[in-house]
Coordinates of C-alpha atoms in Angstrom, one line a residue:
Chain A
M21 CA 25.0 119.5 111.6
L22 CA 23.5 117.1 109.1
T23 CA 20.6 119.4 108.6
E24 CA 23.1 122.2 107.7
R25 CA 24.5 120.0 104.9
P26 CA 21.5 118.0 103.7
N27 CA 22.8 117.6 100.2
S28 CA 25.8 115.6 101.3
V29 CA 23.8 113.0 103.4
I30 CA 22.5 109.6 102.3
T31 CA 20.0 108.0 104.7
L32 CA 18.7 104.5 105.2
L33 CA 16.1 103.2 107.6
N34 CA 15.9 99.5 107.9
A35 CA 13.5 97.4 110.0
T36 CA 13.8 93.6 110.2
Y37 CA 11.1 91.2 111.5
E38 CA 10.3 87.5 111.6
P39 CA 8.4 86.3 108.5
Q40 CA 4.8 85.4 109.3
I41 CA 2.9 82.4 108.0
G42 CA 1.4 83.2 104.6
Y43 CA 3.7 86.1 104.0
A44 CA 3.9 85.5 100.3
R45 CA 0.2 86.1 99.8
K46 CA 0.0 88.9 102.3
L47 CA 3.0 90.7 100.9
S48 CA 1.5 91.0 97.4
E49 CA -1.7 92.3 98.9
V50 CA 0.2 94.8 101.0
A51 CA 2.2 95.9 97.9
E52 CA -1.0 96.6 96.1
S53 CA -2.3 98.6 99.0
V54 CA 0.9 100.6 99.3
N55 CA 1.0 101.2 95.6
R56 CA -2.5 102.7 95.6
W57 CA -1.6 104.9 98.5
F58 CA 1.8 105.9 97.1
K59 CA 0.3 107.0 93.8
N60 CA 1.3 104.1 91.6
R61 CA 5.0 104.5 92.2
H62 CA 5.8 100.8 92.0
W63 CA 9.2 100.4 90.4
F64 CA 10.0 96.7 90.3
S65 CA 9.3 93.4 92.0
T66 CA 11.1 90.2 92.7
E67 CA 9.7 87.0 94.1
N68 CA 9.8 88.3 97.7
S69 CA 10.1 92.0 97.4
Y70 CA 8.3 95.1 96.1
T71 CA 10.2 98.3 95.4
F72 CA 8.5 101.8 95.1
R73 CA 10.3 105.0 94.3
D74 CA 9.9 108.6 93.7
P75 CA 13.2 109.5 91.8
D76 CA 12.3 113.2 91.6
G77 CA 11.9 113.2 95.3
H78 CA 15.1 111.1 95.8
F79 CA 13.1 108.5 97.7
L80 CA 13.1 104.7 97.6
F81 CA 11.1 102.1 99.6
T82 CA 11.4 98.4 99.5
A83 CA 9.2 95.9 101.4
R84 CA 10.4 92.3 101.7
W85 CA 9.2 89.2 103.4
N86 CA 11.6 89.8 106.4
H87 CA 12.5 93.4 106.3
L88 CA 11.6 96.8 104.9
F89 CA 13.8 99.8 104.2
F90 CA 13.7 103.4 103.0
Q91 CA 16.6 105.1 101.3
T92 CA 17.0 108.7 100.4
L93 CA 19.6 110.7 98.5
G94 CA 19.9 113.7 100.7
L95 CA 18.5 114.3 104.1
K96 CA 15.7 116.7 103.2
P97 CA 13.7 114.0 101.3
W98 CA 13.8 111.9 104.4
I99 CA 12.8 114.7 106.8
D100 CA 10.0 115.8 104.4
R101 CA 8.6 112.3 104.0
V102 CA 9.3 110.7 107.4
E103 CA 5.6 110.8 108.3
E104 CA 4.6 109.4 104.9
A105 CA 7.2 106.7 105.3
G106 CA 5.8 105.9 108.8
E107 CA 2.4 105.3 107.2
M108 CA 3.9 103.1 104.5
A109 CA 5.7 101.0 107.0
D110 CA 2.6 100.8 109.1
K111 CA 0.6 99.5 106.2
V112 CA 3.3 96.8 105.5
L113 CA 3.7 95.7 109.1
T114 CA -0.1 95.6 109.7
G115 CA -0.7 93.8 106.5
L116 CA 2.0 91.2 107.3
N117 CA 0.6 90.9 110.9
V118 CA 4.0 91.9 112.3
K119 CA 3.8 93.0 116.0
Q120 CA 7.4 93.1 116.9
L121 CA 10.5 94.3 115.1
K122 CA 13.7 92.3 115.6
S123 CA 15.7 95.4 115.0
V124 CA 15.4 98.8 113.5
S125 CA 18.2 101.2 112.5
F126 CA 18.5 104.6 111.0
R127 CA 21.8 105.2 109.2
A128 CA 23.0 108.6 107.9
Q129 CA 26.2 108.8 105.9
A130 CA 27.5 112.3 105.4
F131 CA 30.4 113.6 103.3
V132 CA 31.3 116.6 105.4
D133 CA 33.5 119.2 103.7
L134 CA 35.6 120.7 106.5
E135 CA 37.6 122.8 104.0
M136 CA 40.7 121.0 105.1
A137 CA 43.1 118.8 103.3
H138 CA 43.0 115.1 104.0
S139 CA 46.2 115.2 106.0
E140 CA 44.8 118.0 108.1
I141 CA 41.7 116.1 108.9
V142 CA 43.8 113.1 109.9
D143 CA 45.9 115.3 112.1
R144 CA 42.8 116.6 113.9
L145 CA 41.5 113.1 114.3
Y146 CA 44.7 112.1 116.1
A147 CA 44.7 115.3 118.2
T148 CA 41.2 115.1 119.4
Y149 CA 40.0 111.5 119.3
L150 CA 43.3 109.5 119.5
A151 CA 46.6 110.6 120.8
D152 CA 49.3 113.0 119.8
R153 CA 51.3 111.4 117.1
G154 CA 54.4 112.1 119.0
E155 CA 53.2 109.9 121.9
L156 CA 52.8 107.0 119.4
S157 CA 56.2 107.3 117.9
H158 CA 57.3 104.0 119.5
I159 CA 54.7 102.3 117.2
A160 CA 55.6 103.9 113.9
S161 CA 57.6 106.8 112.6
D162 CA 54.7 108.2 110.6
F163 CA 50.9 107.9 110.7
T164 CA 49.3 108.8 107.4
D165 CA 45.6 108.0 108.0
A166 CA 43.2 107.0 110.6
A167 CA 39.5 106.0 111.1
I168 CA 37.6 105.5 114.3
A169 CA 34.3 103.9 115.3
L170 CA 32.6 104.7 118.5
Y171 CA 29.7 102.8 120.1
G172 CA 27.5 104.1 122.8
V173 CA 24.1 105.4 123.9
R174 CA 22.7 108.9 123.4
S175 CA 19.2 110.0 124.3
G176 CA 18.4 106.4 125.1
H177 CA 19.3 105.1 121.7
K178 CA 22.2 102.8 120.8
F179 CA 24.5 104.4 118.2
R180 CA 27.5 103.6 116.1
L181 CA 29.5 106.6 115.0
S182 CA 32.4 106.3 112.5
L183 CA 34.6 109.1 111.4
T184 CA 36.9 108.5 108.4
P185 CA 39.0 111.2 106.7
Q186 CA 38.8 110.7 103.0
T187 CA 40.8 112.0 100.0
P188 CA 38.7 113.0 97.0
E189 CA 39.5 109.6 95.5
Q190 CA 38.2 107.8 98.6
V191 CA 35.1 110.0 98.6
K192 CA 34.4 108.9 95.1
T193 CA 35.0 105.2 95.9
S194 CA 32.8 105.4 99.0
F195 CA 30.0 107.3 97.3
F196 CA 29.7 105.0 94.2
A197 CA 29.8 102.0 96.5
V198 CA 26.5 103.0 98.0
Q199 CA 23.9 100.4 97.1
N200 CA 20.8 101.2 95.0
L201 CA 22.1 104.4 93.6
E202 CA 20.9 103.5 90.2
H203 CA 17.3 103.5 91.3
F204 CA 17.4 107.2 92.0
L205 CA 17.8 107.9 88.3
V206 CA 14.6 108.9 86.5
D207 CA 16.2 107.8 83.3
K208 CA 19.4 105.8 83.5
F209 CA 20.6 107.2 80.2
V210 CA 20.1 110.9 80.8
G211 CA 19.2 111.3 84.5
N212 CA 21.2 113.9 86.4
E213 CA 19.9 113.0 89.9
I214 CA 23.1 111.2 91.0
R215 CA 25.4 113.6 89.2
D216 CA 23.9 116.6 90.9
F217 CA 24.5 115.0 94.3
W218 CA 28.0 113.9 93.3
N219 CA 28.9 117.3 92.0
G220 CA 28.3 118.7 95.5
I221 CA 30.9 116.4 97.1
A222 CA 33.3 115.7 94.3
G223 CA 36.9 116.8 94.2
K224 CA 37.2 117.7 97.8
A225 CA 38.6 115.9 100.8
A226 CA 35.9 115.1 103.3
L227 CA 35.2 113.7 106.7
N228 CA 33.0 110.7 106.2
V229 CA 30.6 110.7 109.1
E230 CA 28.5 107.6 109.4
I231 CA 25.9 107.3 112.2
E232 CA 23.7 104.4 112.9
I233 CA 21.0 104.7 115.5
S234 CA 19.4 101.4 116.4
E235 CA 17.0 99.5 118.6
D236 CA 16.4 95.8 119.1
D237 CA 13.0 94.1 119.8
L238 CA 10.9 97.2 119.2
G239 CA 7.1 97.0 119.2
T240 CA 5.8 98.2 115.8
E241 CA 3.8 100.8 117.5
W242 CA 7.0 102.6 118.4
L243 CA 8.5 102.6 114.9
K244 CA 7.1 106.1 113.9
K245 CA 8.5 107.6 117.1
F246 CA 11.9 106.0 116.4
M247 CA 11.8 107.3 112.8
Q248 CA 11.3 110.8 114.1
E249 CA 13.7 110.7 117.0
S250 CA 16.5 109.0 115.2
I251 CA 16.9 112.0 112.8
S252 CA 17.4 114.5 115.7
V253 CA 19.7 112.1 117.6
A254 CA 21.9 111.5 114.5
N255 CA 21.9 115.2 113.8
E256 CA 23.0 116.1 117.3
L257 CA 25.6 113.3 117.4
A258 CA 27.1 114.4 114.1
G259 CA 27.2 118.0 115.3
V260 CA 29.1 117.2 118.6
A261 CA 31.4 114.8 116.8
V262 CA 32.5 117.3 114.2
K263 CA 32.7 120.1 116.8
H264 CA 35.0 117.9 118.9
L265 CA 37.2 117.3 115.9
L266 CA 37.4 121.0 115.3
A267 CA 37.9 121.8 119.0
L268 CA 34.8 123.9 119.0
P269 CA 32.9 124.1 122.3
V270 CA 30.1 121.6 122.7
S271 CA 27.2 122.9 124.7
S272 CA 26.0 119.7 126.4
S273 CA 26.4 116.0 126.4
K274 CA 23.6 113.4 126.8
Chain B
M22 CA 54.3 121.4 75.6
A23 CA 54.3 124.9 77.0
T24 CA 57.7 125.8 78.4
N25 CA 56.6 128.6 80.6
L26 CA 55.0 126.5 83.3
P27 CA 57.4 126.0 86.1
Q28 CA 54.9 124.0 88.1
L29 CA 54.9 121.2 85.5
V30 CA 57.5 119.1 87.2
S31 CA 57.3 115.9 85.2
T32 CA 55.8 114.5 82.0
S33 CA 56.1 111.3 80.3
T34 CA 56.7 110.7 76.6
P35 CA 53.5 109.4 75.0
T36 CA 53.7 105.7 74.7
T37 CA 52.0 103.8 72.0
G38 CA 51.0 100.2 72.8
D39 CA 50.3 97.4 70.4
C40 CA 46.6 98.2 70.0
G41 CA 46.9 101.9 69.3
T42 CA 46.8 102.9 73.0
V43 CA 48.3 106.2 73.9
T44 CA 49.0 107.0 77.5
I45 CA 50.0 110.5 78.7
E46 CA 51.1 111.1 82.3
L47 CA 51.1 114.7 83.6
I48 CA 52.0 115.7 87.1
Q49 CA 51.0 119.1 88.1
E50 CA 52.4 120.5 91.3
L51 CA 50.5 123.4 92.7
S52 CA 52.6 126.5 93.2
A53 CA 52.9 127.9 96.7
D54 CA 50.7 130.9 95.7
L55 CA 48.1 128.6 94.1
T56 CA 48.4 130.3 90.7
A57 CA 46.0 128.8 88.3
E58 CA 47.7 127.3 85.2
T59 CA 46.4 125.4 82.2
T60 CA 48.3 122.5 80.7
E61 CA 47.4 121.1 77.3
R62 CA 48.9 118.4 75.2
T63 CA 47.9 117.5 71.7
V64 CA 48.8 114.2 70.2
V65 CA 48.2 113.4 66.5
L66 CA 47.0 109.9 66.0
P67 CA 47.8 108.2 62.8
P68 CA 44.9 106.8 60.8
S69 CA 44.2 103.3 61.9
P70 CA 41.5 100.7 61.2
Y71 CA 41.7 99.7 64.8
A72 CA 40.0 101.3 67.8
T73 CA 42.4 103.7 69.5
Q74 CA 42.4 104.5 73.2
V75 CA 43.8 107.8 74.4
T76 CA 44.3 108.2 78.2
A77 CA 45.3 111.6 79.5
R78 CA 45.8 111.5 83.3
A79 CA 46.6 114.8 85.1
T80 CA 47.9 114.3 88.7
V81 CA 47.7 117.2 91.0
V82 CA 50.5 117.1 93.7
S83 CA 49.1 119.2 96.4
H84 CA 51.8 119.0 99.1
A85 CA 52.8 122.6 98.4
A86 CA 49.3 123.9 98.9
I87 CA 48.6 121.7 101.9
G88 CA 51.8 123.1 103.5
L89 CA 50.1 126.4 103.7
R90 CA 47.5 125.0 106.0
S91 CA 43.8 125.7 105.7
A92 CA 42.0 128.3 107.7
A93 CA 39.7 125.7 109.3
Y94 CA 42.7 123.6 110.4
V95 CA 44.7 126.5 111.8
G96 CA 41.7 127.6 113.7
A97 CA 41.2 124.1 115.2
V98 CA 44.8 123.8 116.2
R99 CA 44.6 127.3 117.8
R100 CA 41.6 126.3 119.9
T101 CA 43.1 123.0 121.0
R102 CA 46.4 124.5 122.1
I103 CA 44.8 127.6 123.7
R104 CA 43.0 125.2 126.0
K105 CA 46.3 123.9 127.2
I106 CA 47.4 127.4 127.9
I107 CA 44.2 128.1 129.8
Q108 CA 44.8 125.0 132.0
L109 CA 48.4 126.1 132.7
T110 CA 47.3 129.6 133.5
G111 CA 44.5 128.4 135.8
D112 CA 47.0 126.1 137.6
L113 CA 49.2 129.0 138.5
G114 CA 47.0 129.6 141.5
S115 CA 48.3 126.7 143.4
N116 CA 51.8 128.1 143.4
A117 CA 51.0 131.8 143.6
A118 CA 52.6 132.1 147.1
R119 CA 55.9 130.6 146.2
S120 CA 59.0 132.7 146.0
D121 CA 60.0 130.9 142.8
F122 CA 56.6 131.6 141.2
H123 CA 58.2 132.9 138.0
S124 CA 59.4 129.4 137.2
Y125 CA 55.8 128.2 137.1
T126 CA 54.8 131.0 134.7
F127 CA 57.5 129.9 132.3
P128 CA 55.5 127.0 130.8
V129 CA 52.7 129.4 130.0
F130 CA 55.1 131.8 128.3
D131 CA 56.8 128.9 126.4
E132 CA 53.5 127.5 125.2
I133 CA 52.4 130.9 124.0
R134 CA 55.7 131.3 122.2
S135 CA 55.4 127.9 120.6
L136 CA 51.8 128.6 119.4
L137 CA 52.9 132.0 118.0
Q138 CA 55.6 130.2 116.1
F139 CA 53.0 127.9 114.6
L140 CA 50.5 130.6 113.8
G141 CA 53.2 132.8 112.4
D142 CA 53.0 130.9 109.1
R143 CA 49.3 131.9 108.7
E144 CA 49.3 135.3 110.3
D145 CA 47.1 136.4 107.4
L146 CA 44.4 134.1 109.0
E147 CA 45.2 134.4 112.6
G148 CA 46.7 137.9 112.9
N149 CA 44.2 139.0 115.6
T150 CA 45.0 135.8 117.6
C151 CA 48.7 136.5 117.3
A152 CA 48.2 140.1 118.5
I153 CA 46.3 138.9 121.6
L154 CA 48.8 136.2 122.3
R155 CA 51.7 138.6 122.0
H156 CA 49.9 140.9 124.5
I157 CA 49.5 138.1 127.0
R158 CA 53.1 137.0 126.4
N159 CA 54.2 140.6 127.1
T160 CA 52.3 140.6 130.4
L161 CA 54.6 137.8 131.6
M162 CA 57.8 139.6 130.7
D163 CA 59.9 142.1 132.6
G164 CA 58.5 141.1 136.0
G165 CA 55.0 141.1 134.8
W166 CA 54.6 137.5 135.9
N167 CA 54.4 138.8 139.4
R168 CA 50.9 140.2 138.7
Y169 CA 49.8 136.7 138.0
R170 CA 49.9 136.0 141.7
D171 CA 46.6 137.9 141.8
P172 CA 43.6 135.7 141.1
G173 CA 41.8 138.6 139.4
V174 CA 44.6 138.9 136.9
R175 CA 44.6 135.2 136.2
E176 CA 40.8 135.4 135.7
V177 CA 41.2 138.2 133.1
A178 CA 43.9 136.2 131.2
V179 CA 41.8 133.0 131.3
A180 CA 38.7 134.8 130.1
I181 CA 40.5 136.3 127.2
L182 CA 42.1 132.9 126.3
Q183 CA 38.7 131.2 126.6
K184 CA 37.4 133.5 123.9
L185 CA 40.3 132.4 121.7
A186 CA 39.5 128.8 122.4
S187 CA 35.9 129.0 121.5
V188 CA 35.4 131.1 118.4
E189 CA 35.9 130.1 114.8
T190 CA 37.6 133.4 113.9
V191 CA 39.1 136.1 116.1
E192 CA 38.1 139.6 115.1
P193 CA 40.1 142.9 115.4
E194 CA 37.6 144.1 118.0
D195 CA 38.5 141.1 120.1
A196 CA 42.1 142.1 120.1
A197 CA 41.3 145.7 121.0
L198 CA 39.0 144.6 123.8
A199 CA 41.6 142.1 125.2
F200 CA 44.2 144.9 125.3
R201 CA 41.8 147.2 127.2
E202 CA 40.9 144.4 129.7
M203 CA 44.5 143.6 130.4
H204 CA 45.4 147.2 130.8
A205 CA 42.4 147.7 133.1
A206 CA 43.6 144.8 135.2
G207 CA 47.0 146.4 135.8
M208 CA 48.8 144.1 133.4
S209 CA 51.4 145.4 130.9
P210 CA 50.4 144.1 127.5
S211 CA 52.8 146.4 125.6
L212 CA 56.2 145.0 124.7
P213 CA 58.7 146.1 127.4
V214 CA 61.2 148.5 125.8
T215 CA 64.8 148.1 126.6
L216 CA 66.7 151.4 126.6
D217 CA 70.2 151.0 125.3
D218 CA 72.5 153.9 126.0
A219 CA 75.4 152.4 124.0
P220 CA 76.1 154.4 120.8
E221 CA 75.3 152.9 117.4
E222 CA 78.3 151.9 115.3
G223 CA 79.7 155.0 113.6
E224 CA 77.8 157.3 115.9
Q225 CA 79.7 159.5 118.3
R226 CA 78.4 160.8 121.6
E227 CA 77.6 164.5 121.8
E228 CA 80.4 165.2 124.2
E229 CA 82.9 163.6 122.0
I230 CA 81.8 165.8 119.1
S231 CA 82.0 168.9 121.2
S232 CA 85.4 168.0 122.6

């Protein structure tokens, strides 16, 4: 489902680890190595972090003393570069002598246009995930909105799935609250990268589908596998979640 | 302000604040047929040495349009409610031998009637669904419910309903096929015709004319 709407998806892969002794020196060496490998795409640095970016490719990478993360504007940049990202993460973790990750998570946030009004999406959320509003009449006379979060395991991975119907105004607030958006601009005065993405989701009610696939205490040798698998798990999960909301048949459950 | 825009339900008089601030509030209510309209307001600002802020806010009140229901929403409701009808139809088997079997078919009939009532507002989107549901409803009328004692008949009805519960749009071919399947199963999908011998008002019987 996410792959069918790649231009309405924002992704974030985050891996946290215990800082190792001498990390400050090692991190700068690692950053130099990554910069050479990533074709001099260093963007900015702080005392304990190095950020690289390819704004044309809607791709951002930050390595810090205790975690690293990749962020993309759109799903395709992440799918196209996931192997490259795996290599970059490997360089950082090897350089910092990290063997074990405290946690790793892949988050995909999609603004799914269901071609429904906000009130209709809310109605479907009650009808499919909650309860008929009539059955809840002893609680309130009217229910104008809803949001749900589900936690579980799919294909062996822990997940958090949240579904939130949004008005066009809420879509706007939600999108512009995404962190690091400004770093996707080639030129902050004239860049169109964010506007192009925004134009694809603006002015319409949407179902905000946020999926986070996560693992704790993962050996670094498993990170690349997680990066690959988490895309398909998130994609499947989003697909069955939206199909359930639309009362469309779901082929199988895992 | 244009006066030929019936959708423009409310406007406010431009208000000028202390610092040359002009605020214009426009509320645009979409007409039921979603006719596109343009609203324009021109405000002449007096020359001023101070910065002047002009705010024009157009608010779209979309309740009228939402009331029409989107195709995706109507389709989703159709699939959800058809599933309930499938369950009710499938459950008929456990009471098929009862003499008061017809009372068990009533919930199926009533649910179809209720769904037809809902879909009736958007028959332009769900016309084929409505046609199939009317056919199934007809098979339950005029003693047709008796045929539902037969498991084969119930299976035919359930199979047709399952199609309605699984597709995004119902095509005319689906309606034609459903009619043929019901007919082949010995059901009566056509609306039962009640023959009324009573003469229409103002009409005289032939024998009366001849007498």
